[in-house]
Coordinates of N, CA and C in Angstrom, one line a residue:
M4 N 16.1 151.8 45.9 CA 16.0 150.4 45.9 C 16.5 149.8 44.5
R5 N 16.5 150.8 43.5 CA 17.0 150.3 42.2 C 18.4 149.8 42.2
D6 N 19.2 150.3 43.1 CA 20.6 149.9 43.1 C 20.9 148.7 44.0
N7 N 19.9 148.1 44.6 CA 20.0 146.9 45.4 C 19.9 145.6 44.5
R8 N 19.9 145.7 43.2 CA 19.8 144.5 42.4 C 21.0 143.6 42.6
P9 N 20.9 142.3 42.5 CA 22.0 141.4 42.8 C 23.3 141.7 42.0
P10 N 23.3 142.1 40.7 CA 24.5 142.3 40.0 C 25.3 143.5 40.7
Y11 N 24.6 144.5 41.2 CA 25.3 145.6 41.8 C 26.0 145.1 43.1
W12 N 25.3 144.3 43.9 CA 25.9 143.8 45.1 C 27.1 142.9 44.8
R13 N 27.0 142.1 43.8 CA 28.1 141.2 43.5 C 29.3 142.1 43.0
Q14 N 29.1 143.1 42.3 CA 30.2 143.9 41.9 C 30.8 144.6 43.1
R15 N 30.0 145.2 44.0 CA 30.5 145.9 45.1 C 31.2 145.0 46.0
Q16 N 30.8 143.7 46.2 CA 31.5 142.7 47.0 C 32.8 142.4 46.4
A17 N 32.9 142.3 45.1 CA 34.2 142.0 44.4 C 35.2 143.1 44.6
V18 N 34.7 144.3 44.5 CA 35.6 145.5 44.7 C 36.1 145.6 46.1
E19 N 35.2 145.3 47.0 CA 35.7 145.3 48.5 C 36.7 144.2 48.7
A20 N 36.4 143.0 48.1 CA 37.3 141.9 48.3 C 38.8 142.1 47.8
L21 N 38.8 142.9 46.7 CA 40.1 143.2 46.0 C 40.8 144.4 46.8
G22 N 40.1 145.0 47.6 CA 40.8 146.1 48.4 C 40.7 147.5 47.7
A23 N 40.1 147.6 46.6 CA 40.0 148.9 45.9 C 39.1 149.9 46.6
A24 N 38.2 149.4 47.5 CA 37.3 150.3 48.2 C 38.1 151.0 49.3
R25 N 39.2 150.5 49.8 CA 40.0 151.1 50.8 C 41.1 151.9 50.3
G26 N 41.3 151.9 48.9 CA 42.4 152.7 48.3 C 43.7 152.0 48.2
T27 N 43.9 150.8 48.7 CA 45.1 150.1 48.5 C 44.7 148.8 47.7
P28 N 45.2 148.8 46.5 CA 44.9 147.6 45.7 C 45.6 146.4 46.1
A29 N 45.0 145.2 46.2 CA 45.6 144.0 46.6 C 46.4 143.4 45.4
P30 N 47.5 142.7 45.6 CA 48.2 142.2 44.5 C 47.5 141.1 43.8
L31 N 47.7 141.1 42.4 CA 46.9 140.2 41.6 C 47.5 138.8 41.7
I32 N 48.8 138.7 41.9 CA 49.4 137.4 42.0 C 49.9 137.2 43.4
T33 N 49.6 136.1 44.0 CA 50.0 135.9 45.4 C 50.7 134.5 45.4
A34 N 51.3 134.2 46.5 CA 51.8 132.8 46.7 C 50.7 131.8 46.8
P35 N 51.0 130.5 46.3 CA 50.0 129.5 46.4 C 49.6 129.3 47.8
G36 N 48.3 128.9 47.9 CA 47.8 128.6 49.3 C 48.3 127.4 49.9
R37 N 48.7 126.4 49.1 CA 49.2 125.1 49.6 C 50.6 124.9 49.0
P38 N 51.4 124.1 49.6 CA 52.7 123.9 49.1 C 52.7 123.1 47.8
T39 N 53.7 123.5 46.9 CA 53.7 122.8 45.6 C 54.4 121.5 45.7
R40 N 54.1 120.6 44.8 CA 54.7 119.3 44.8 C 56.1 119.3 44.2
P41 N 57.0 118.5 44.6 CA 58.3 118.5 44.0 C 58.3 117.9 42.6
D42 N 59.2 118.3 41.7 CA 59.2 117.6 40.4 C 59.4 116.1 40.5
R43 N 58.7 115.5 39.5 CA 58.8 114.0 39.4 C 59.6 113.7 38.2
F44 N 60.1 112.4 38.1 CA 60.8 112.0 36.9 C 59.9 111.2 36.0
F45 N 59.9 111.6 34.7 CA 59.1 111.0 33.7 C 59.9 110.5 32.6
T46 N 59.4 109.5 31.8 CA 60.1 108.9 30.7 C 59.3 109.0 29.4
V47 N 60.0 109.4 28.4 CA 59.4 109.4 27.1 C 59.9 108.2 26.3
H48 N 59.1 107.5 25.6 CA 59.5 106.4 24.8 C 59.3 106.8 23.3
L49 N 60.4 106.6 22.6 CA 60.4 106.9 21.2 C 60.7 105.6 20.4
G50 N 59.7 105.3 19.5 CA 59.8 104.1 18.8 C 60.4 104.3 17.4
F51 N 61.4 103.4 17.0 CA 62.0 103.5 15.7 C 62.4 102.1 15.3
T52 N 62.7 101.9 14.0 CA 63.2 100.6 13.5 C 64.6 100.7 13.2
A53 N 65.3 99.5 13.4 CA 66.7 99.4 13.0 C 67.0 97.9 12.7
P54 N 67.9 97.7 11.8 CA 68.2 96.3 11.4 C 68.8 95.5 12.4
D55 N 69.5 96.0 13.4 CA 70.1 95.2 14.5 C 70.3 96.0 15.7
L56 N 70.7 95.4 16.8 CA 71.0 96.1 18.1 C 72.1 97.1 18.0
L57 N 73.1 96.9 17.3 CA 74.2 97.8 17.2 C 73.7 99.1 16.5
S58 N 73.0 99.0 15.5 CA 72.4 100.1 14.7 C 71.4 100.9 15.6
A59 N 70.6 100.1 16.4 CA 69.6 100.7 17.2 C 70.3 101.5 18.3
R60 N 71.4 101.0 18.9 CA 72.2 101.8 19.9 C 72.6 103.1 19.3
E61 N 73.2 103.1 18.0 CA 73.7 104.3 17.4 C 72.6 105.3 17.2
F62 N 71.4 104.8 16.7 CA 70.3 105.7 16.5 C 69.8 106.3 17.8
A63 N 69.7 105.5 18.9 CA 69.2 105.9 20.1 C 70.2 107.0 20.7
V64 N 71.4 106.7 20.7 CA 72.4 107.7 21.2 C 72.3 109.0 20.4
G65 N 72.2 108.9 19.1 CA 71.9 110.2 18.3 C 70.7 110.9 18.6
Y66 N 69.6 110.2 18.8 CA 68.3 110.8 19.2 C 68.4 111.5 20.6
A67 N 69.0 110.8 21.6 CA 69.2 111.4 22.9 C 70.1 112.7 22.9
E68 N 71.2 112.6 22.2 CA 72.0 113.8 22.1 C 71.4 114.9 21.4
A69 N 70.6 114.7 20.4 CA 70.0 115.7 19.7 C 68.8 116.3 20.5
L70 N 68.1 115.5 21.2 CA 67.1 116.1 22.1 C 67.7 116.9 23.3
S71 N 68.9 116.5 23.8 CA 69.5 117.2 24.9 C 70.0 118.6 24.4
L72 N 70.3 118.7 23.1 CA 70.7 120.0 22.6 C 69.4 120.9 22.5
L73 N 68.3 120.4 22.2 CA 67.1 121.2 22.1 C 66.5 121.5 23.4
R74 N 66.5 120.6 24.4 CA 66.0 120.7 25.7 C 67.0 120.5 26.8
A75 N 67.5 121.5 27.4 CA 68.6 121.4 28.4 C 68.2 120.5 29.6
E76 N 66.9 120.5 30.0 CA 66.5 119.8 31.2 C 66.4 118.2 31.0
L77 N 66.7 117.8 29.8 CA 66.7 116.3 29.5 C 67.8 115.7 30.3
A78 N 67.5 114.6 30.9 CA 68.5 113.9 31.7 C 69.2 112.8 30.8
L79 N 70.2 113.3 30.1 CA 70.9 112.4 29.1 C 71.4 111.2 29.7
G80 N 71.9 111.2 30.9 CA 72.4 110.0 31.6 C 71.4 108.9 31.9
A81 N 70.1 109.3 31.9 CA 69.1 108.4 32.2 C 68.5 107.7 30.9
S82 N 69.1 108.0 29.8 CA 68.6 107.4 28.5 C 68.9 105.9 28.5
A83 N 67.9 105.1 28.0 CA 68.1 103.7 27.9 C 67.5 103.2 26.6
L84 N 67.9 102.0 26.2 CA 67.4 101.4 25.0 C 66.9 100.0 25.3
S85 N 65.7 99.6 24.7 CA 65.1 98.3 24.9 C 64.3 97.9 23.7
P86 N 64.2 96.7 23.4 CA 63.3 96.2 22.4 C 61.9 96.6 22.7
A87 N 61.1 96.9 21.6 CA 59.7 97.4 21.8 C 58.9 96.4 22.6
D88 N 59.1 95.1 22.5 CA 58.3 94.2 23.1 C 58.9 93.7 24.5
A89 N 60.0 94.2 24.9 CA 60.7 93.8 26.1 C 61.3 95.1 26.8
W90 N 60.5 96.0 27.2 CA 60.9 97.2 27.9 C 61.7 97.0 29.1
Q91 N 61.4 95.8 29.8 CA 62.1 95.5 31.0 C 63.6 95.2 30.9
Q92 N 63.9 95.0 29.6 CA 65.4 94.6 29.3 C 66.1 95.9 28.8
A93 N 65.8 97.0 29.4 CA 66.4 98.3 29.0 C 67.9 98.3 29.4
E94 N 68.7 98.8 28.5 CA 70.2 99.0 28.8 C 70.6 100.4 28.6
R95 N 71.5 100.8 29.5 CA 71.9 102.2 29.5 C 72.6 102.6 28.2
L96 N 72.4 103.8 27.8 CA 73.1 104.3 26.6 C 74.4 105.1 26.9
F97 N 74.4 105.7 28.0 CA 75.6 106.5 28.4 C 76.3 106.0 29.6
C98 N 77.6 106.3 29.8 CA 78.4 105.8 30.9 C 77.8 106.2 32.3
G99 N 77.8 107.5 32.5 CA 77.3 108.1 33.8 C 78.2 107.9 35.0
A100 N 79.5 107.5 34.8 CA 80.4 107.3 35.9 C 80.6 108.7 36.6
G101 N 80.6 108.7 38.0 CA 80.8 109.9 38.7 C 82.2 110.3 38.7
G102 N 82.4 111.6 38.7 CA 83.7 112.2 38.6 C 83.8 113.3 39.6
P103 N 85.0 114.1 39.6 CA 85.1 115.2 40.5 C 84.1 116.3 40.3
D104 N 83.8 117.0 41.3 CA 82.9 118.1 41.3 C 81.4 117.7 40.9
G105 N 81.1 116.4 41.1 CA 79.8 115.9 40.9 C 79.5 115.7 39.4
D106 N 80.5 115.8 38.5 CA 80.2 115.6 37.1 C 79.9 114.1 36.8
R107 N 79.2 113.9 35.7 CA 78.9 112.5 35.2 C 79.5 112.4 33.8
C108 N 80.0 111.3 33.5 CA 80.5 110.9 32.2 C 79.4 110.9 31.1
V109 N 79.6 111.6 30.1 CA 78.5 111.7 29.0 C 78.9 110.9 27.7
D110 N 80.0 110.0 27.9 CA 80.4 109.2 26.7 C 79.4 108.0 26.7
V111 N 79.4 107.3 25.6 CA 78.6 106.1 25.5 C 78.9 105.0 26.4
A112 N 78.0 104.2 26.8 CA 78.3 103.1 27.7 C 79.4 102.1 27.2
G113 N 80.3 101.7 28.0 CA 81.3 100.8 27.6 C 82.4 101.4 26.9
H114 N 82.6 102.7 26.9 CA 83.6 103.4 26.1 C 85.0 103.1 26.7
P115 N 86.1 103.1 25.9 CA 87.4 102.9 26.4 C 88.0 104.2 26.8
G116 N 89.0 104.2 27.7 CA 89.7 105.4 28.1 C 89.1 106.3 29.1
F117 N 89.5 107.6 29.1 CA 89.0 108.5 30.1 C 87.5 108.8 30.0
H118 N 87.0 109.2 31.2 CA 85.6 109.7 31.3 C 85.6 111.2 31.0
H119 N 84.5 111.7 30.4 CA 84.5 113.1 30.0 C 83.2 113.8 30.6
A120 N 83.4 115.0 31.2 CA 82.3 115.8 31.7 C 81.5 116.4 30.5
P121 N 80.3 116.8 30.6 CA 79.6 117.4 29.5 C 80.1 118.8 29.1
G122 N 79.8 119.1 27.9 CA 80.2 120.4 27.4 C 81.5 120.4 26.6
P123 N 81.8 121.4 25.8 CA 83.0 121.4 25.1 C 84.2 121.7 26.1
G124 N 85.2 121.0 25.9 CA 86.4 121.1 26.8 C 86.1 120.7 28.3
G125 N 85.1 119.7 28.4 CA 84.8 119.1 29.7 C 86.0 118.4 30.3
L126 N 86.0 118.4 31.6 CA 87.0 117.7 32.4 C 87.1 116.2 32.1
G127 N 88.3 115.7 31.9 CA 88.4 114.3 31.8 C 89.1 113.6 33.0
W128 N 88.7 112.4 33.4 CA 89.2 111.8 34.6 C 89.2 110.3 34.4
G129 N 90.0 109.6 35.2 CA 90.0 108.1 35.2 C 91.2 107.6 34.5
G130 N 91.2 106.3 34.3 CA 92.4 105.6 33.7 C 92.2 105.6 32.2
G131 N 93.1 106.2 31.5 CA 93.1 106.3 30.0 C 93.9 105.2 29.4
D132 N 94.0 105.3 28.1 CA 94.8 104.3 27.3 C 96.3 104.5 27.5

């Protein structure tokens, strides 16, 4: 009767549940019991000061490009700039025009000339100068 204490039974039940009692260990990592949710889109807001809108655009483009070098999953084309007190007036920072092979232009918004795909030596398309 000494071995019928609750801790012994809990331990035995755990061993049986893991399958070690039958000689075939159960896998420690299994597929999730429920389907996983798809990734969602989130936005990070970075506050900074600038003397005017033109300077603010240059700073914002620099910050976005620097962050995209550090984190490859950053959606550079989704970057926008707005005054701190009027976030609903956001303006795009990058062109984002669609090109061949599903590429998107990574030049600044309103740029003249050809559109350019990301990466060094990226494909150029469209009407140039």
